[in-house]
Every structure is written in C-alpha cells, then in structure tokens.
Coordinates of N, CA and C in Angstrom, one line a residue:
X29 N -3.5 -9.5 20.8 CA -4.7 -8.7 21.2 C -4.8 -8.6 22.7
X30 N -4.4 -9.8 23.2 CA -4.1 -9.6 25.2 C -3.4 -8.6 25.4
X31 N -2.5 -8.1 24.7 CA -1.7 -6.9 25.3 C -2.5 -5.7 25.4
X32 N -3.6 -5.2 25.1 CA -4.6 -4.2 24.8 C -3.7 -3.0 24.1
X33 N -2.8 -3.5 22.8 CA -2.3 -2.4 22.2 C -3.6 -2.3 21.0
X34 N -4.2 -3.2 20.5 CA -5.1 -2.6 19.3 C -6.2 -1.6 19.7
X35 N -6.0 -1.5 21.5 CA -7.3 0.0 21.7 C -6.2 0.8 21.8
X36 N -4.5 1.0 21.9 CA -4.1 2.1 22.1 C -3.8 2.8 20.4
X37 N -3.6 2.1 19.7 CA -2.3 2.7 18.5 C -4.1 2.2 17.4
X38 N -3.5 2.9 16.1 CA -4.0 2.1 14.4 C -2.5 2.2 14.1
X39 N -3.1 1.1 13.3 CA -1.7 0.7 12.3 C -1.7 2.0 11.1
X40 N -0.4 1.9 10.4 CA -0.4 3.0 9.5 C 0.7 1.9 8.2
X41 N -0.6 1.3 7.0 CA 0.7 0.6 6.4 C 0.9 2.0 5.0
X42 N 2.2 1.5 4.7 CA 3.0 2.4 3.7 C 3.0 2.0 2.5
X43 N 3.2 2.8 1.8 CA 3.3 2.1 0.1 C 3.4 2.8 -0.5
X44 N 4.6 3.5 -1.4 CA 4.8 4.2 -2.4 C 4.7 4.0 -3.6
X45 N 4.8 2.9 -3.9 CA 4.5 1.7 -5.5 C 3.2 2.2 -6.3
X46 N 4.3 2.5 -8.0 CA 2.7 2.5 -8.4 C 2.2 1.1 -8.8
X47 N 2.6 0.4 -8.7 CA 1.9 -0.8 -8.7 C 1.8 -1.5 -7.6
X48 N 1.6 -1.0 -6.5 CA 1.7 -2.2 -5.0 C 0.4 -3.0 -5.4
X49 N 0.8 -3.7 -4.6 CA -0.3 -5.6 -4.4 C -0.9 -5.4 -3.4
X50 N -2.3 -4.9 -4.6 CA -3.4 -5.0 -3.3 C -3.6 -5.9 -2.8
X51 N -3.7 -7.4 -3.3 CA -4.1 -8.0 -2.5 C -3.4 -8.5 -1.4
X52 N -2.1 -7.8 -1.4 CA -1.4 -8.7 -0.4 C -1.5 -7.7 0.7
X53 N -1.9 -5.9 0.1 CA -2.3 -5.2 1.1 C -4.1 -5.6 2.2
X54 N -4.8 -6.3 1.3 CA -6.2 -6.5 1.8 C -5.6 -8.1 2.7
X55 N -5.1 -8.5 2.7 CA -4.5 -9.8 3.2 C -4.0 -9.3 4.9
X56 N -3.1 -7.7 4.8 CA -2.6 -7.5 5.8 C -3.1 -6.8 6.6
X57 N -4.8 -6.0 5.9 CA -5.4 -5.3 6.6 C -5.8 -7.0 7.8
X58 N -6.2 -8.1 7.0 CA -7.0 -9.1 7.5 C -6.6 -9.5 8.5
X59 N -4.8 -9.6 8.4 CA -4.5 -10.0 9.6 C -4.4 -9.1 10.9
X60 N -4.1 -7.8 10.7 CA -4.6 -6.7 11.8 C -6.1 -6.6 11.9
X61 N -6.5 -7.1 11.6 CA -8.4 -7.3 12.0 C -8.0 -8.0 13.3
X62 N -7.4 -9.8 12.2 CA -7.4 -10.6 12.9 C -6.5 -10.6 14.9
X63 N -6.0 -9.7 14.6 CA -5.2 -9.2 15.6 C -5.7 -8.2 16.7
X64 N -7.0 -8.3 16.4 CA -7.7 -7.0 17.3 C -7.2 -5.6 16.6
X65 N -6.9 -5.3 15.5 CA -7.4 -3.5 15.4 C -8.1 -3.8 14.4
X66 N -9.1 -2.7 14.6 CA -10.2 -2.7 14.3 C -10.3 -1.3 13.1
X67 N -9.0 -0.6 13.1 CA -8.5 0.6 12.4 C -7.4 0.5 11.7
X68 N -7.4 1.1 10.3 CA -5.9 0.9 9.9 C -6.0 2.3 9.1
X69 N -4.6 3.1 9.0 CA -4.6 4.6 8.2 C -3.3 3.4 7.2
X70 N -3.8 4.3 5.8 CA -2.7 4.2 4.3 C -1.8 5.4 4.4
X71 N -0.7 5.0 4.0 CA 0.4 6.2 3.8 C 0.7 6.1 2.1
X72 N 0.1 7.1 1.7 CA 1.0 7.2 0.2 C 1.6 8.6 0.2
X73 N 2.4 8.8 -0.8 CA 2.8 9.8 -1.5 C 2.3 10.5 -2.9
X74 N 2.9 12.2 -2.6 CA 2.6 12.7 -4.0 C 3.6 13.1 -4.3
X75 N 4.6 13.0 -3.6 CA 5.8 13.9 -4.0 C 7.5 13.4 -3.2
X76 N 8.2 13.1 -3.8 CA 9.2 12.8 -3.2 C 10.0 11.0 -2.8
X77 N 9.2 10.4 -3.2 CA 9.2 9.0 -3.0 C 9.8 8.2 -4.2
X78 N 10.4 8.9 -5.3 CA 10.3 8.1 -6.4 C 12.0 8.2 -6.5
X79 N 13.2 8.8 -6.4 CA 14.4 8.7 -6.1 C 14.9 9.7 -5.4
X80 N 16.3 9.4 -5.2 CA 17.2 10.1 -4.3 C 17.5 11.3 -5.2
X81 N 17.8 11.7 -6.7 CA 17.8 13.0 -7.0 C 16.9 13.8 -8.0
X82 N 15.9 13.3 -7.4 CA 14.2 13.6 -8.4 C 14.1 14.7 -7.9
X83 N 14.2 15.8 -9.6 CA 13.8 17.0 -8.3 C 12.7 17.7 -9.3
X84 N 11.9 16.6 -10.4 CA 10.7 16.9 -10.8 C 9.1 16.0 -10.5
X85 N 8.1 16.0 -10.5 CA 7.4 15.5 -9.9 C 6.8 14.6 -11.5
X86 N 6.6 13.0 -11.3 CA 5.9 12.1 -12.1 C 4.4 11.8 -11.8
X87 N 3.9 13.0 -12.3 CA 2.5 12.9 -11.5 C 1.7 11.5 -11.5
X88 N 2.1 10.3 -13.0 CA 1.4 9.4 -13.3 C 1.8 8.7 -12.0
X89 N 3.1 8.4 -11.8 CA 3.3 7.5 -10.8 C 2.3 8.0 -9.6
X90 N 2.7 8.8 -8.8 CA 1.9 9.3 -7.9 C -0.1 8.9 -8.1
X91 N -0.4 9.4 -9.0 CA -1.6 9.0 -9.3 C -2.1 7.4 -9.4
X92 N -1.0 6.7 -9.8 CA -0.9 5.1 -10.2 C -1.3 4.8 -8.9
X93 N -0.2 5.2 -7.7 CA 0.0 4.7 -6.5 C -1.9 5.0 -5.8
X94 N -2.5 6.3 -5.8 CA -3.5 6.5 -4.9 C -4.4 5.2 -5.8
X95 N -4.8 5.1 -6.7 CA -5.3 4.6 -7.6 C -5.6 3.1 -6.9
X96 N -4.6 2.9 -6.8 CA -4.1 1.0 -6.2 C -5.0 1.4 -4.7
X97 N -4.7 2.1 -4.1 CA -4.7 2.4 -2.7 C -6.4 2.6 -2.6
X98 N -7.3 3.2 -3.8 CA -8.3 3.1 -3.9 C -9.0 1.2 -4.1
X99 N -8.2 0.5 -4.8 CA -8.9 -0.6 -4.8 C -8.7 -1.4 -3.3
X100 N -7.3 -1.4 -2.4 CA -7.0 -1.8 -1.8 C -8.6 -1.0 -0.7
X101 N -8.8 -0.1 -0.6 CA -9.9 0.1 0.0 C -11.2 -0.6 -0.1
X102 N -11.3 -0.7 -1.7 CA -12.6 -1.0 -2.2 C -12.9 -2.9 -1.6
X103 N -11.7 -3.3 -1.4 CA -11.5 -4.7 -1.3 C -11.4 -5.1 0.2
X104 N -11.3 -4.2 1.1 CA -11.3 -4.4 2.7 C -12.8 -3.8 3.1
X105 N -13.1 -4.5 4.0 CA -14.0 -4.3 5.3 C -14.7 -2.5 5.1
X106 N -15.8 -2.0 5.1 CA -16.3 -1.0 4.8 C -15.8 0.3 6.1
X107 N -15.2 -0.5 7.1 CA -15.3 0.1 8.2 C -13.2 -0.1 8.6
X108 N -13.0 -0.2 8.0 CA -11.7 0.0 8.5 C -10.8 0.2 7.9
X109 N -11.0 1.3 7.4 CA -10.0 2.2 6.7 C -10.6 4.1 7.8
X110 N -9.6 4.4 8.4 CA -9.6 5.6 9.1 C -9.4 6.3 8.7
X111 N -8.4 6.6 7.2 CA -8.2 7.6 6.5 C -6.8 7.6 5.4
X112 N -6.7 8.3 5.2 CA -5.4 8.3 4.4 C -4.4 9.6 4.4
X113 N -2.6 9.0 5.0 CA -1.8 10.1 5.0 C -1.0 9.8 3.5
X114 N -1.4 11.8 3.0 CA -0.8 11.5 1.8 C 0.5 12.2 2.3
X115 N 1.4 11.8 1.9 CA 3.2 12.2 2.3 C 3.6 13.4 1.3
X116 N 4.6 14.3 1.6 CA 5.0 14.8 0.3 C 6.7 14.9 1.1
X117 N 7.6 14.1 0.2 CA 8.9 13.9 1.0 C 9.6 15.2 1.0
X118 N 10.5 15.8 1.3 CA 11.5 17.0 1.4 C 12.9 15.4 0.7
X119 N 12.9 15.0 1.4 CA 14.4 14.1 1.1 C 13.8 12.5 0.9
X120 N 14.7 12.0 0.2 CA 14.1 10.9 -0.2 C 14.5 9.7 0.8
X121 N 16.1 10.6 1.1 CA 16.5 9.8 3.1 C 17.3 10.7 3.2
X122 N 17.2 10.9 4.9 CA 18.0 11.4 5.4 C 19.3 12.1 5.4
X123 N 20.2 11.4 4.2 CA 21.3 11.7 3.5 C 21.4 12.4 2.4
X124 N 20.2 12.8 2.0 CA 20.1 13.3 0.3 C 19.9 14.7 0.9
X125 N 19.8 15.0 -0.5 CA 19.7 16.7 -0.8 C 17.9 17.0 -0.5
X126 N 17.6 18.3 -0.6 CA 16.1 18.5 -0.8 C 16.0 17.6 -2.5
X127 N 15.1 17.2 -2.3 CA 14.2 16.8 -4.1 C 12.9 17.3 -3.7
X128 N 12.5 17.3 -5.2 CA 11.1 17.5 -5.3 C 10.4 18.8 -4.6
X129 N 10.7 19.8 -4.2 CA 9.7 20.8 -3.7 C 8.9 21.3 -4.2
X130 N 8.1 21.9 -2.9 CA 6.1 21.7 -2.8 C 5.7 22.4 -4.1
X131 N 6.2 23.3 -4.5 CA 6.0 24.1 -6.1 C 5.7 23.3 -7.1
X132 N 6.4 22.3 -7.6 CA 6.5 21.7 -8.6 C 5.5 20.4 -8.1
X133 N 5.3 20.4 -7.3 CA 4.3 19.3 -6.5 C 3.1 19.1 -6.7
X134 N 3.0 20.6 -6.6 CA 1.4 21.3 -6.4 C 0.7 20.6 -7.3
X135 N 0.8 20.7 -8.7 CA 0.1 19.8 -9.4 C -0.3 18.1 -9.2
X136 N 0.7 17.5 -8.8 CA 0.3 16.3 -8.6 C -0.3 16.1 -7.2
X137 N -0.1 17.0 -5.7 CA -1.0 16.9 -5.0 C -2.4 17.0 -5.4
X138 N -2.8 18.1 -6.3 CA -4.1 18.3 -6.7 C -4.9 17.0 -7.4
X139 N -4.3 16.7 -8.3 CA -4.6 14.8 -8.8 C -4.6 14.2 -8.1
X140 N -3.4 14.0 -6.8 CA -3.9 12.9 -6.2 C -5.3 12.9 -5.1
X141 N -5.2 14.3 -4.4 CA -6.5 14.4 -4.2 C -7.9 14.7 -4.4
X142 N -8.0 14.5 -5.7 CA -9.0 14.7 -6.6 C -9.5 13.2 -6.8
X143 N -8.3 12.3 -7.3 CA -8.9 11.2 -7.6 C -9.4 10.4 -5.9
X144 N -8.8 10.6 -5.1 CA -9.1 9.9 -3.8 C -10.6 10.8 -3.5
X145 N -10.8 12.0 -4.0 CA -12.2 12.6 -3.4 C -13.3 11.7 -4.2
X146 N -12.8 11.9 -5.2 CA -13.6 11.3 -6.4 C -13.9 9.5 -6.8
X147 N -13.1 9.0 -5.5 CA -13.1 7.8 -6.4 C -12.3 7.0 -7.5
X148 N -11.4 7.9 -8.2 CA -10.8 7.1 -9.4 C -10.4 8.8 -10.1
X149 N -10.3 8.5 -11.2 CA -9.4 9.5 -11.9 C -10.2 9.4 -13.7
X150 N -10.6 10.5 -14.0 CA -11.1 10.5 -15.5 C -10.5 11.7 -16.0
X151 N -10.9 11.8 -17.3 CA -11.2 13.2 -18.1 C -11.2 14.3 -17.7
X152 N -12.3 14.3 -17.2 CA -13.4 15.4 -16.4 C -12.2 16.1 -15.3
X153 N -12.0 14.6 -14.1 CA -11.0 15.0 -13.1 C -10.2 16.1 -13.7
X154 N -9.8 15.6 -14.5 CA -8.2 16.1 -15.0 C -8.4 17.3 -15.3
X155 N -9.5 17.7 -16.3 CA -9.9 19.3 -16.7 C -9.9 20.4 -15.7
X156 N -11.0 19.9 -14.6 CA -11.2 19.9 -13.4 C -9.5 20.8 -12.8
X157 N -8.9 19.7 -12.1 CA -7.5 20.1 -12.2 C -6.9 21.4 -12.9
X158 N -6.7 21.2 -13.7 CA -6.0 22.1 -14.9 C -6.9 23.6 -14.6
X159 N -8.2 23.5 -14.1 CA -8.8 24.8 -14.3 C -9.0 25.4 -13.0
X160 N -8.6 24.5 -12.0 CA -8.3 25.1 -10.5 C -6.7 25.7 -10.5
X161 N -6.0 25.0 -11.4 CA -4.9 25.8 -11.0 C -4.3 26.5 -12.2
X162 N -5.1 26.4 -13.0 CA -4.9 27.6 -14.4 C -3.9 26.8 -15.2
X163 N -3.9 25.6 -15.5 CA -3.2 25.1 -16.4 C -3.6 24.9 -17.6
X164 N -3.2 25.0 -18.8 CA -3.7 24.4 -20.0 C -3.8 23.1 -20.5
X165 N -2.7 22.3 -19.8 CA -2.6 21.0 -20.5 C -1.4 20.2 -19.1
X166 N -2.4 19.7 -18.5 CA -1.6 19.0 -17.4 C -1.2 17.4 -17.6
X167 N 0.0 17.6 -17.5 CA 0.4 16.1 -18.1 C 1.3 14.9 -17.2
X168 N 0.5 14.0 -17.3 CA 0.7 12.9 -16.1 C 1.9 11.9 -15.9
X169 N 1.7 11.8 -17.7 CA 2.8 10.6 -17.6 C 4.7 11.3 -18.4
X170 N 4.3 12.2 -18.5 CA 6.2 12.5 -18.6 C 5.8 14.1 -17.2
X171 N 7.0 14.7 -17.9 CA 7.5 15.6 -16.5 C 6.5 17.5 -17.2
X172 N 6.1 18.3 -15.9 CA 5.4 19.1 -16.7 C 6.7 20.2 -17.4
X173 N 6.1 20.8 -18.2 CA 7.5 22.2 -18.7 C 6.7 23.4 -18.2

C-alpha cells in the first residue's frame, strides 16, 4: 500500500469456472482490501472459454459461472465490487483457430446478462430471453439446434 499503486490501478480477478470457489474468491477480494484497494472488477465469460475447439456455445456453463460470480458479490463488502467484464473469447489461445462466434453466442450473452441484471436466473428470466430474441425453447444445459 506504500507504493500508492492501490490509487493508481483496480484489480481485475478472472474466473471462467462454472463452479469457481467463492469463498476463496471473497478471501482474495479481502486481501486486496487488505492491501489498500479499495476496488476490484470480475472477469467472466459468455463465450469462448470452455475449449480449444468449441465452436458451440454451453450456455449452462456460462450461466453457472455468472451465477457463482453473483454470490461471490453477495459475500464481499457492499462497496467493492466496480463492475463486471463479461469476456466473449474469439480464440481460446493465441494458437487456436476462431471458436465460438458472436452468432451462436448471442444467446448465452443474453442469459448471462439477464441473470447479472436480475440477480440470479429463473423461469420468468428465461421466457424473458427467449421472447427478446424470438426463440421458442432456449436451452441451457446441452447445445442449441
């Protein structure tokens, strides 16, 4: 904290997991508190994070991941959370092919930010969804047709 980087930068922690450990994320916000910053931004994804030649979108996972990222909020300090970057990858690294593009995405972008507007994710959400983007039957946990 003597160096006066916690008034230059926020931290940005990452997490693609649909199961990441919140607690061990509320543990790390604690120790960047404890470190002088007083801000921290979440990185998730909706698209592109799940393998090197995924070139369909698993919306559950994606959904899983904001979901966590919602409690990991709910469980830190009211005031330090700055916002959240949601990712959508082109390549899963550097070396790979395009996967996943924004087309086939679009759906699980829309859930994932639906549930982060909202709080969590229901029913409703989901209908919701489906009738902003004209779908009949939007489905989370296998791949759409």
């Amino acid at each position: 904290s003597e160096s006066g980087v916690p008034q230059l930068v926020q931290p940005m922690i990452w997490d693609y997991a649909a199961d990441l450990d919140v607690e061990g994320k509320v543990h790390l916000i604690e120790k960047y508190r404890r470190c002088g910053f007083s801000k921290v931004w979440f990185a998730s994804a909706f698209k592109g994070a799940t393998g090197v030649n995924q070139s369909l979108t698993l919306i559950g996972h994606h959904l899983k991941n904001h979901l966590q990222w919602l409690k990991v909020a709910s469980n830190s300090p009211a005031d330090v959370l700055e916002g959240i970057a949601l990712t959508g990858w082109q390549r899963y690294d550097h070396f790979s092919v395009l996967c996943e593009l924004l087309p086939v995405a679009i759906p699980s972008l829309a859930v994932c930010l639906q549930a982060l507007k909202n709080g969590g994710y229901s029913e409703k959400i989901k209908e919701n969804v489906e009738k902003l983007l004209g779908m009949s039957n939007l489905e989370t946990e296998t791949f759409m047709r």
